[in-house]
mmCIF file of C-alpha atoms and ligand atoms in Angstrom:
data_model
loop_
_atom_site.group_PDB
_atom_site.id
_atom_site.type_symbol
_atom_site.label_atom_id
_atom_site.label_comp_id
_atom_site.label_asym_id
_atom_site.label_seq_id
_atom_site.Cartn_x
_atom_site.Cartn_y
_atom_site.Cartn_z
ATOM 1 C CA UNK A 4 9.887 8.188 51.050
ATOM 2 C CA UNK A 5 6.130 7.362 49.653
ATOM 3 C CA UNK A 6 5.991 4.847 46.780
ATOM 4 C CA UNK A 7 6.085 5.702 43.114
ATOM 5 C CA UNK A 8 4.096 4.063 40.629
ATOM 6 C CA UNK A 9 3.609 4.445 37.288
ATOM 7 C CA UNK A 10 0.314 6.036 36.178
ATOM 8 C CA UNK A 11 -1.454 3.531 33.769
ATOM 9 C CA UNK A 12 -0.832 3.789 30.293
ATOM 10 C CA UNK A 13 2.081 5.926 31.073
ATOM 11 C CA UNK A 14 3.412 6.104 27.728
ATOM 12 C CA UNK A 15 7.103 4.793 28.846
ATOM 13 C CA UNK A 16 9.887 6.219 26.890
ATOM 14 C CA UNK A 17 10.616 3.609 23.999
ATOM 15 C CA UNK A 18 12.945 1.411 24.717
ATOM 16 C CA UNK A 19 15.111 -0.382 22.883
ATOM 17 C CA UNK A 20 18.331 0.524 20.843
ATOM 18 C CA UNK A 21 19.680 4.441 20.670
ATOM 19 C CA UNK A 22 17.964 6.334 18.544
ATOM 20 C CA UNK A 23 19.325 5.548 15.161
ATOM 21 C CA UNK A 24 18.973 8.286 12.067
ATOM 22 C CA UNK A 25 15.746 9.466 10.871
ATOM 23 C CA UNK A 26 14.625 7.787 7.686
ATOM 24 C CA UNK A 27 13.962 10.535 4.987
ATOM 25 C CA UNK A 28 12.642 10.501 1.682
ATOM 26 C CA UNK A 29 16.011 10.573 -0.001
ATOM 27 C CA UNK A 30 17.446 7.328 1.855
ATOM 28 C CA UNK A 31 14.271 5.445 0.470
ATOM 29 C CA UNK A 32 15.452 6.731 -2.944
ATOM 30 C CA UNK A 33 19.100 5.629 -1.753
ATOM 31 C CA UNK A 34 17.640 2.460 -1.246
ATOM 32 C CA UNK A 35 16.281 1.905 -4.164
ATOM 33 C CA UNK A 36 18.856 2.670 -6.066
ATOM 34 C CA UNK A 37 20.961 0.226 -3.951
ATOM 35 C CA UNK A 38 18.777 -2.471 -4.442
ATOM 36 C CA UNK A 39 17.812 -2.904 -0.865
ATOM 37 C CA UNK A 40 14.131 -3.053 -0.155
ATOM 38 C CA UNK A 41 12.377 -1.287 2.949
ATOM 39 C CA UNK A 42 9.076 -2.168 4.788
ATOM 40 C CA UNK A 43 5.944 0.153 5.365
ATOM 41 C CA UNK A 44 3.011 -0.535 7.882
ATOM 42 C CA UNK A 45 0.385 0.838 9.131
ATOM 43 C CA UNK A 46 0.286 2.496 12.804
ATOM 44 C CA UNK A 47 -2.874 4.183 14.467
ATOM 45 C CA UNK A 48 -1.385 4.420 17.969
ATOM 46 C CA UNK A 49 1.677 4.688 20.473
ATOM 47 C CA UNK A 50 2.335 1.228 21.638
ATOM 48 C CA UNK A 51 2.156 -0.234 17.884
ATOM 49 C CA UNK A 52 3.819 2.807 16.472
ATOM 50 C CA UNK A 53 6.979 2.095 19.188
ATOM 51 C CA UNK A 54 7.027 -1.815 18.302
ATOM 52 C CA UNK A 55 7.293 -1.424 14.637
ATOM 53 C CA UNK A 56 10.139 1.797 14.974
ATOM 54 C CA UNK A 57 11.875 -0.718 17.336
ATOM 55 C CA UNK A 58 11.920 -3.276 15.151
ATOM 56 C CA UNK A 59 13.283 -1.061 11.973
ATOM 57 C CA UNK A 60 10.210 -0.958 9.880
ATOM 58 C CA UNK A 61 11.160 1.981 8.009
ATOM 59 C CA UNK A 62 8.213 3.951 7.125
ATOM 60 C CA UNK A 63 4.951 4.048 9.283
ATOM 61 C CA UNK A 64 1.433 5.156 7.360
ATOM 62 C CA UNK A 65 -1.569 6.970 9.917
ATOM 63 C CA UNK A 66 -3.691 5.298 7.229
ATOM 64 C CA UNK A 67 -7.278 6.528 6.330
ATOM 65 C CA UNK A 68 -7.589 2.362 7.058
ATOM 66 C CA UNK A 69 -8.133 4.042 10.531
ATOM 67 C CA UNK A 70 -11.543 3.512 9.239
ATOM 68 C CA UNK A 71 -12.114 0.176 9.416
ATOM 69 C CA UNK A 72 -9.198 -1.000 11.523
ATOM 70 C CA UNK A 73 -9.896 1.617 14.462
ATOM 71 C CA UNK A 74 -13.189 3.937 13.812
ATOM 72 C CA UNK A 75 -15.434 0.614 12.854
ATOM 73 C CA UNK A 76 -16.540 1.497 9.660
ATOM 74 C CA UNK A 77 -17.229 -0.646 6.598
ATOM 75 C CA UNK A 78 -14.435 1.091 4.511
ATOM 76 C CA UNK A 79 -12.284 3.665 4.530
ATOM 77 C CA UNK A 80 -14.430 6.241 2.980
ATOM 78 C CA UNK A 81 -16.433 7.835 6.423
ATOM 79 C CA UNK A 82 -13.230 8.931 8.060
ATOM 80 C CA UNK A 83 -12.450 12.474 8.766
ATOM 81 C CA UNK A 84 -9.599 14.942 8.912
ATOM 82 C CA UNK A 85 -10.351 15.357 12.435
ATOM 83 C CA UNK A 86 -10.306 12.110 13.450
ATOM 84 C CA UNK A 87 -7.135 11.270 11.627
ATOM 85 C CA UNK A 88 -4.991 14.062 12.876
ATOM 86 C CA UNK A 89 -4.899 13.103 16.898
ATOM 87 C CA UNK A 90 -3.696 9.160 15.438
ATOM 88 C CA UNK A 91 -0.873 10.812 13.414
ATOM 89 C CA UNK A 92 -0.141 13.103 16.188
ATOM 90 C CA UNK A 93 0.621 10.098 18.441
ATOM 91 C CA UNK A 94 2.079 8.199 15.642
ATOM 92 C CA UNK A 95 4.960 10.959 15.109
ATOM 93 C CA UNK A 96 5.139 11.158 18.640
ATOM 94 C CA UNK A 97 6.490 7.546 19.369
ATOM 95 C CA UNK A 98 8.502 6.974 16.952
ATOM 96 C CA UNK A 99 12.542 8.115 16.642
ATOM 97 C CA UNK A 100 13.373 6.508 13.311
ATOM 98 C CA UNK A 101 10.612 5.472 11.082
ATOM 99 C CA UNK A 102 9.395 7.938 8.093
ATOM 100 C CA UNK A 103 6.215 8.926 9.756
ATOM 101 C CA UNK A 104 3.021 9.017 6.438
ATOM 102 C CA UNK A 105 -0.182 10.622 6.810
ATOM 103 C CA UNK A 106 -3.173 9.705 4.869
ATOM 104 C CA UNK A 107 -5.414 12.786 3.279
ATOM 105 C CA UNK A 108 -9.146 11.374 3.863
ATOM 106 C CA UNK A 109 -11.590 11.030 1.298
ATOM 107 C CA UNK A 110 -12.976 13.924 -0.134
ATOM 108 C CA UNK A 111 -9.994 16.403 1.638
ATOM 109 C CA UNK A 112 -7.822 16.528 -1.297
ATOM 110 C CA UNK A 113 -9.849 16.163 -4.661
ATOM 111 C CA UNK A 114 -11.721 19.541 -5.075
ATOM 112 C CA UNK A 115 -8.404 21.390 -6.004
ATOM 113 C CA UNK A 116 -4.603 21.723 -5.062
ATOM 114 C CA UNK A 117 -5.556 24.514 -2.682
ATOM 115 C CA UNK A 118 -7.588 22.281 -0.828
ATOM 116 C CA UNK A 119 -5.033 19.266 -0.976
ATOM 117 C CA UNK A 120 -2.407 21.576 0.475
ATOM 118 C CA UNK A 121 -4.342 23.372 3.478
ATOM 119 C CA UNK A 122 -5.117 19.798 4.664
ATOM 120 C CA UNK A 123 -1.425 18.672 4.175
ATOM 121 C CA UNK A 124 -1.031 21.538 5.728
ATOM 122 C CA UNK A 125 -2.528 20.386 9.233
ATOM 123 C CA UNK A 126 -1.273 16.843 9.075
ATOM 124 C CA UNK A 127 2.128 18.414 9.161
ATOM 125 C CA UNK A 128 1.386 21.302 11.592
ATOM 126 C CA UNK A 129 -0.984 19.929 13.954
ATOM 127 C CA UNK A 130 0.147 16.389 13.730
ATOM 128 C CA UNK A 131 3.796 16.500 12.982
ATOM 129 C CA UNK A 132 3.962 13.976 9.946
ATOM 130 C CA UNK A 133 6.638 14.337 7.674
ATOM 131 C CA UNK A 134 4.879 13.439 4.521
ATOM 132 C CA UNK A 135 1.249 12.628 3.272
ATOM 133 C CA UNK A 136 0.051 10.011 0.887
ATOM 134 C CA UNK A 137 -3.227 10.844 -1.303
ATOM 135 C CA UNK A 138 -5.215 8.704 -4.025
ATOM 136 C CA UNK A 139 -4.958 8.778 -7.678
ATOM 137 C CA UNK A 140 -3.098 9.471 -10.793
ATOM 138 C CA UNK A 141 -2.427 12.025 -13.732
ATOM 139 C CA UNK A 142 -5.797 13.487 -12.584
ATOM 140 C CA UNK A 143 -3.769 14.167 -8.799
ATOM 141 C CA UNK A 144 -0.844 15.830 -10.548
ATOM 142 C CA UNK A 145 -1.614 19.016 -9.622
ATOM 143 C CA UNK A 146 -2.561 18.084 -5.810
ATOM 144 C CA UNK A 147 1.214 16.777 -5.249
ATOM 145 C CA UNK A 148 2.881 19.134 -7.841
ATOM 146 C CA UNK A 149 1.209 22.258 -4.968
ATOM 147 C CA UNK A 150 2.238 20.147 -2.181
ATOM 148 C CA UNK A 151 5.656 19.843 -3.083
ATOM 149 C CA UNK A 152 6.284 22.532 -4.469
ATOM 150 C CA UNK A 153 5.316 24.042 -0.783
ATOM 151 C CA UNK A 154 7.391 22.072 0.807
ATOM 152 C CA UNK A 155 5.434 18.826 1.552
ATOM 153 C CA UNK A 156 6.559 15.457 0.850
ATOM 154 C CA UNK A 157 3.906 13.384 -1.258
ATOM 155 C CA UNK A 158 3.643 9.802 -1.570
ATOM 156 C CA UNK A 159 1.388 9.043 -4.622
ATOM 157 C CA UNK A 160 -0.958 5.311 -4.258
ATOM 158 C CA UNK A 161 -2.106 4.103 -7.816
ATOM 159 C CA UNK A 162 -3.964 0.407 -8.588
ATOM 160 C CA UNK A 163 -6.715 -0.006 -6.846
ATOM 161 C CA UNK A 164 -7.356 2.728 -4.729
ATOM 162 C CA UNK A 165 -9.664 2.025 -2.213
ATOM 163 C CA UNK A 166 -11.046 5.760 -1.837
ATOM 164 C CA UNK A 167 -12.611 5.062 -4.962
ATOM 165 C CA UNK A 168 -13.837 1.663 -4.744
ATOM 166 C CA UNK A 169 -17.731 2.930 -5.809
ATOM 167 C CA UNK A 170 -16.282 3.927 -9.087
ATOM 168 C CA UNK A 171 -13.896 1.168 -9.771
ATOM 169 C CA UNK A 172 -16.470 -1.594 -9.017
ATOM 170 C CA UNK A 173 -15.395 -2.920 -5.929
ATOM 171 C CA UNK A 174 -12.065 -4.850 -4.792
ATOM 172 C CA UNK A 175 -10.396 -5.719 -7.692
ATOM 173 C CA UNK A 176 -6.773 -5.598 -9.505
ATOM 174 C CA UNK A 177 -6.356 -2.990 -11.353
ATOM 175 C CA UNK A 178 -4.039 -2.872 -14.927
ATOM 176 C CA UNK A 179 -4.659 -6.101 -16.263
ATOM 177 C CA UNK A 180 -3.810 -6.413 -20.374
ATOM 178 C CA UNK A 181 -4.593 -3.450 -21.821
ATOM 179 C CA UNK A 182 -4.772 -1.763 -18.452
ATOM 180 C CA UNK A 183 -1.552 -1.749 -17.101
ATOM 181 C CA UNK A 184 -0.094 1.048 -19.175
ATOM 182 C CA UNK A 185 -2.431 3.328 -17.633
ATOM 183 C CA UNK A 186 -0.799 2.048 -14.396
ATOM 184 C CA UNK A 187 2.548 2.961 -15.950
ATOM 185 C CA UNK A 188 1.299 6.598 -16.878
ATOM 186 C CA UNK A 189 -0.170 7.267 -13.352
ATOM 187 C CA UNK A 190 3.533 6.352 -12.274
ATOM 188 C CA UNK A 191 5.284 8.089 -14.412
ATOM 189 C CA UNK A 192 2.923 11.372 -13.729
ATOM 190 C CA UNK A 193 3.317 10.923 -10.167
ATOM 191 C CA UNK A 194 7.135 11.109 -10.179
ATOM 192 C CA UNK A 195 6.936 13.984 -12.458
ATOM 193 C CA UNK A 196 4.429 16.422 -10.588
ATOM 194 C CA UNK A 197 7.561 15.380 -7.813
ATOM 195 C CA UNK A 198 6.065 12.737 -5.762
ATOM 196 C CA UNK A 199 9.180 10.902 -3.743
ATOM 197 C CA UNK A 200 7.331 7.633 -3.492
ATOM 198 C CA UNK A 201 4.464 5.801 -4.992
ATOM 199 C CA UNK A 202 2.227 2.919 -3.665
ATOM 200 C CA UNK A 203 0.674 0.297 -5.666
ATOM 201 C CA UNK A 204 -2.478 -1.492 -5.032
ATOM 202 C CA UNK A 205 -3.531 -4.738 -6.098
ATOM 203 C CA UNK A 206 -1.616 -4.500 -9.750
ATOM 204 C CA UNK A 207 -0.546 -7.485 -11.305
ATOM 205 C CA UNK A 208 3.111 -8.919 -10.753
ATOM 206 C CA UNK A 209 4.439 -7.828 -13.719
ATOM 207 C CA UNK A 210 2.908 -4.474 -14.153
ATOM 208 C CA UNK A 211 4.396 -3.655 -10.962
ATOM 209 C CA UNK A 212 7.845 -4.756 -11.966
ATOM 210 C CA UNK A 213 7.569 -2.498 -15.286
ATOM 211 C CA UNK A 214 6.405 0.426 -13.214
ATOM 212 C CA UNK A 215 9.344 -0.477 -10.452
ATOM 213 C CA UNK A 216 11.753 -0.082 -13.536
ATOM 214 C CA UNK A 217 10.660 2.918 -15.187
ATOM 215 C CA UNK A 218 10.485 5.009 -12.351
ATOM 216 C CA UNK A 219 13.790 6.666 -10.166
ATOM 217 C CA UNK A 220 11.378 7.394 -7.258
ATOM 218 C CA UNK A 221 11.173 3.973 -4.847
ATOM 219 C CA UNK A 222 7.399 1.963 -5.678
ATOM 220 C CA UNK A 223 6.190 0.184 -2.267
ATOM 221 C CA UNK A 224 3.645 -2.725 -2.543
ATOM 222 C CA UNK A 225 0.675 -4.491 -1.605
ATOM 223 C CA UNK A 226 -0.904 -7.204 -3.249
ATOM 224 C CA UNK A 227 1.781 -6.107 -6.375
ATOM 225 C CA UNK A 228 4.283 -8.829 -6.294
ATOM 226 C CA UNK A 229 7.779 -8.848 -5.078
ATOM 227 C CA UNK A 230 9.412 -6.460 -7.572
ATOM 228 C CA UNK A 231 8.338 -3.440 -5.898
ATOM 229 C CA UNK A 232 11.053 -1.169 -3.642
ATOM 230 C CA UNK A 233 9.230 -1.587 -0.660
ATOM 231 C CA UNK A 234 6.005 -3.730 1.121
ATOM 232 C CA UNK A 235 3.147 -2.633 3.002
ATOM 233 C CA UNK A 236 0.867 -3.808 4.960
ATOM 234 C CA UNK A 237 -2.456 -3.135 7.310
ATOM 235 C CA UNK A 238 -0.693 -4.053 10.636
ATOM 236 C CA UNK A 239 -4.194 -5.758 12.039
ATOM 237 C CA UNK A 240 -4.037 -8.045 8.840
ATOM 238 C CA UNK A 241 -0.324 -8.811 9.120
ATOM 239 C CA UNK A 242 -0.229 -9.762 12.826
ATOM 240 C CA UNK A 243 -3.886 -11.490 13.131
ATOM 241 C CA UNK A 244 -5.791 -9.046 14.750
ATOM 242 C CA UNK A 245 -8.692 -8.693 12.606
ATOM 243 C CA UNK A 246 -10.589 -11.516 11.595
ATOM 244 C CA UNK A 247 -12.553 -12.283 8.819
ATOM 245 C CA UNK A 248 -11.596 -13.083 5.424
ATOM 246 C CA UNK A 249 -8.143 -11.745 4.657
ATOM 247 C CA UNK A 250 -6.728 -10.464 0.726
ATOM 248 C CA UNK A 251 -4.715 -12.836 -0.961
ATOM 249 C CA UNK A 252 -1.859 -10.500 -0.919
ATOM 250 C CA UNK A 253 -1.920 -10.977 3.361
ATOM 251 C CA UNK A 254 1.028 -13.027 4.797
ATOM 252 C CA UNK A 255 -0.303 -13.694 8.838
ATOM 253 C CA UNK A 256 2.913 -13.179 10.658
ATOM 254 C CA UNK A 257 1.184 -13.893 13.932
ATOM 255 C CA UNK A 258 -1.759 -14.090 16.184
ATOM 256 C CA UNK A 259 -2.580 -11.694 18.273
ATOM 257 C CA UNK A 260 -6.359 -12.176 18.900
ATOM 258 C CA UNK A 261 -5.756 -15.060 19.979
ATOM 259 C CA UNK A 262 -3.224 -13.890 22.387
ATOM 260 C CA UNK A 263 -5.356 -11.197 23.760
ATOM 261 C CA UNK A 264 -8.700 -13.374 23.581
ATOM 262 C CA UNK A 265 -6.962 -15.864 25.819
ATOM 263 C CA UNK A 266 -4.902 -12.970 27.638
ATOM 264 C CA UNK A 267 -8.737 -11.327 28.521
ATOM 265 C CA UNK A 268 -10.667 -14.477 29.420
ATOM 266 C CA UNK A 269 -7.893 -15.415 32.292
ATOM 267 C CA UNK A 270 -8.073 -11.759 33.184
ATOM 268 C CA UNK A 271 -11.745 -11.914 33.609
ATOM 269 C CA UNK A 272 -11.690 -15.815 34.965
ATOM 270 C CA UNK A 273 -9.359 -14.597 37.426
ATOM 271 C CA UNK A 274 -11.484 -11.618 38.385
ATOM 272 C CA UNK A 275 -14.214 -14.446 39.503
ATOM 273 C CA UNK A 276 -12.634 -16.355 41.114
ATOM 274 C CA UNK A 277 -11.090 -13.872 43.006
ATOM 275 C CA UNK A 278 -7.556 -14.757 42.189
ATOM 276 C CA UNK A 279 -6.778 -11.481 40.665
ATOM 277 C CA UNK A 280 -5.881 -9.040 42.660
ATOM 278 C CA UNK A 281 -3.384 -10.795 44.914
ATOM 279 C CA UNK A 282 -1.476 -9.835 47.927
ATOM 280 C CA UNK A 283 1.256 -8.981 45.417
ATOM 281 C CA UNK A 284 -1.012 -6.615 43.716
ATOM 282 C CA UNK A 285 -2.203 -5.225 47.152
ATOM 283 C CA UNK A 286 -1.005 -2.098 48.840
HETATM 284 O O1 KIV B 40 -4.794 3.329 4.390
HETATM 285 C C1 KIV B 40 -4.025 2.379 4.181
HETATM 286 O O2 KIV B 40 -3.830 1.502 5.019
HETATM 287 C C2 KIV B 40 -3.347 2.317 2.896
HETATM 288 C C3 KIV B 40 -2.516 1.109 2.622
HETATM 289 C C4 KIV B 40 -3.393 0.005 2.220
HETATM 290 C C5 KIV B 40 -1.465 1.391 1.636
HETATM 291 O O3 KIV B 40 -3.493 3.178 2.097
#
């Protein structure tokens, strides 16, 4: 019998526990209203996208940070529905558990409802997501009141909002003093045009905590304190792949350049000194 091998990057089966049930929208709302909190990353890819459903992050976001954690742009602004749909695609692909969230780029959603909805319409066609996420507040009402109301699951993202960062000034928190009841509105308008979950951005601790309260459906947070439903993160900024200065709001859970920097040098010192491949690696 000839040898088998697997092909490179064979895209094993992901292993692990059985598949466990599929996180929908209404057991984040379950949660909340138990009192138990859920996590959120980001995923661009297989591998990542198996690791995180393995480990029971709940809900995974194809976000339009794609742009500057994958694409290599400055911000998240330049990146396309095109591009986005093939990392969603193998996003919901991987994963057997996780709430799978799809980003609507800049400038694919904002013209009108009708266009919000035919490009919902291909994140959950073409790439199999099983809900979007789009920018904004009582201005977006009508985006996510279409899109649910034609079946698609919205997840609103208030604060800062970084598809607008031109207009807001830059990086900065958002609802400070007299501010923050605007953040409450945006919340409140979200949940009524029938948005099931809504992410905050860089919004004061307390603000958050109001908006957490006055609110059924579940709030999810980053750089908003700890009285949010849920966390999320950028996965690169969580587990030390990107360097550079990080937000305040980042907790480093590990580091993984520096596992694959010294991972690739012994590769490649190994490679000179002809160490690598060895008999064991030989046919
Ligand atoms: O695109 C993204 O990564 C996001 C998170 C920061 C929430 O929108």
């Amino acid at each position: 019998m000839s040898e088998e091998t697997a092909p490179y990057g064979t895209g094993a089966a992901p292993s692990g526990p059985p598949a466990r049930k599929r996180i929908r929208t209404h057991h984040l709302r379950e949660m909340k209203q138990a009192g138990e909190r859920f996590a959120m990353l980001t995923a661009y890819e297989q591998y990542a996208a198996q690791v995180f459903d393995e480990a029971g992050v709940e809900v995974l976001l194809v976000g339009d940070s794609a742009s500057n954690n994958v694409f290599g742009n400055e911000t998240s602004l330049p990146v396309t529905v095109d591009e986005l749909i093939p990392l969603a695609r193998a996003v919901a692909r991987s994963v057997r558990r996780a709430l799978v969230v799809a980003d609507l780029p800049f400038g694919s959603y904002q013209a009108s409802p009708e266009q919000a909805y035919l490009t919902a319409v291909r994140f959950m066609k073409e790439a199999g997501a099983h809900a979007v996420k789009l920018e904004g507040g009582v201005e977006m009402a009508p985006q996510v009141r279409k899109l649910t109301e034609g079946g698609i699951p919205v997840m609103a993202h208030i604060g800062f909002t970084p598809q607008s960062e031109h207009n807001l000034g830059g990086y900065r928190v958002q609802g400070r003093g007299e501010a923050a009841k605007k953040v409450v509105e945006e919340a409140l308008a979200m949940e009524d045009a029938g948005a099931f979950a809504v992410v905050m951005e860089m919004v004061p601790g307390d603000v958050a905590a109001e908006v957490t309260a006055a609110v059924s459906i579940p709030t999810i947070g980053i750089g908003a304190g700890s009285r949010c439903d849920g966390q999320v993160l950028v996965w690169q900024d969580a587990f030390g792949l990107r360097t550079g200065r990080m937000p305040r709001f980042v907790k480093q859970y590990a580091d993984l350049r520096g596992v694959l920097l010294q991972a690739a040098r012994d590769y490649a010192d190994d490679v000179r000194a002809g160490t690598f491949p060895g008999p064991e690696h030989t046919f």
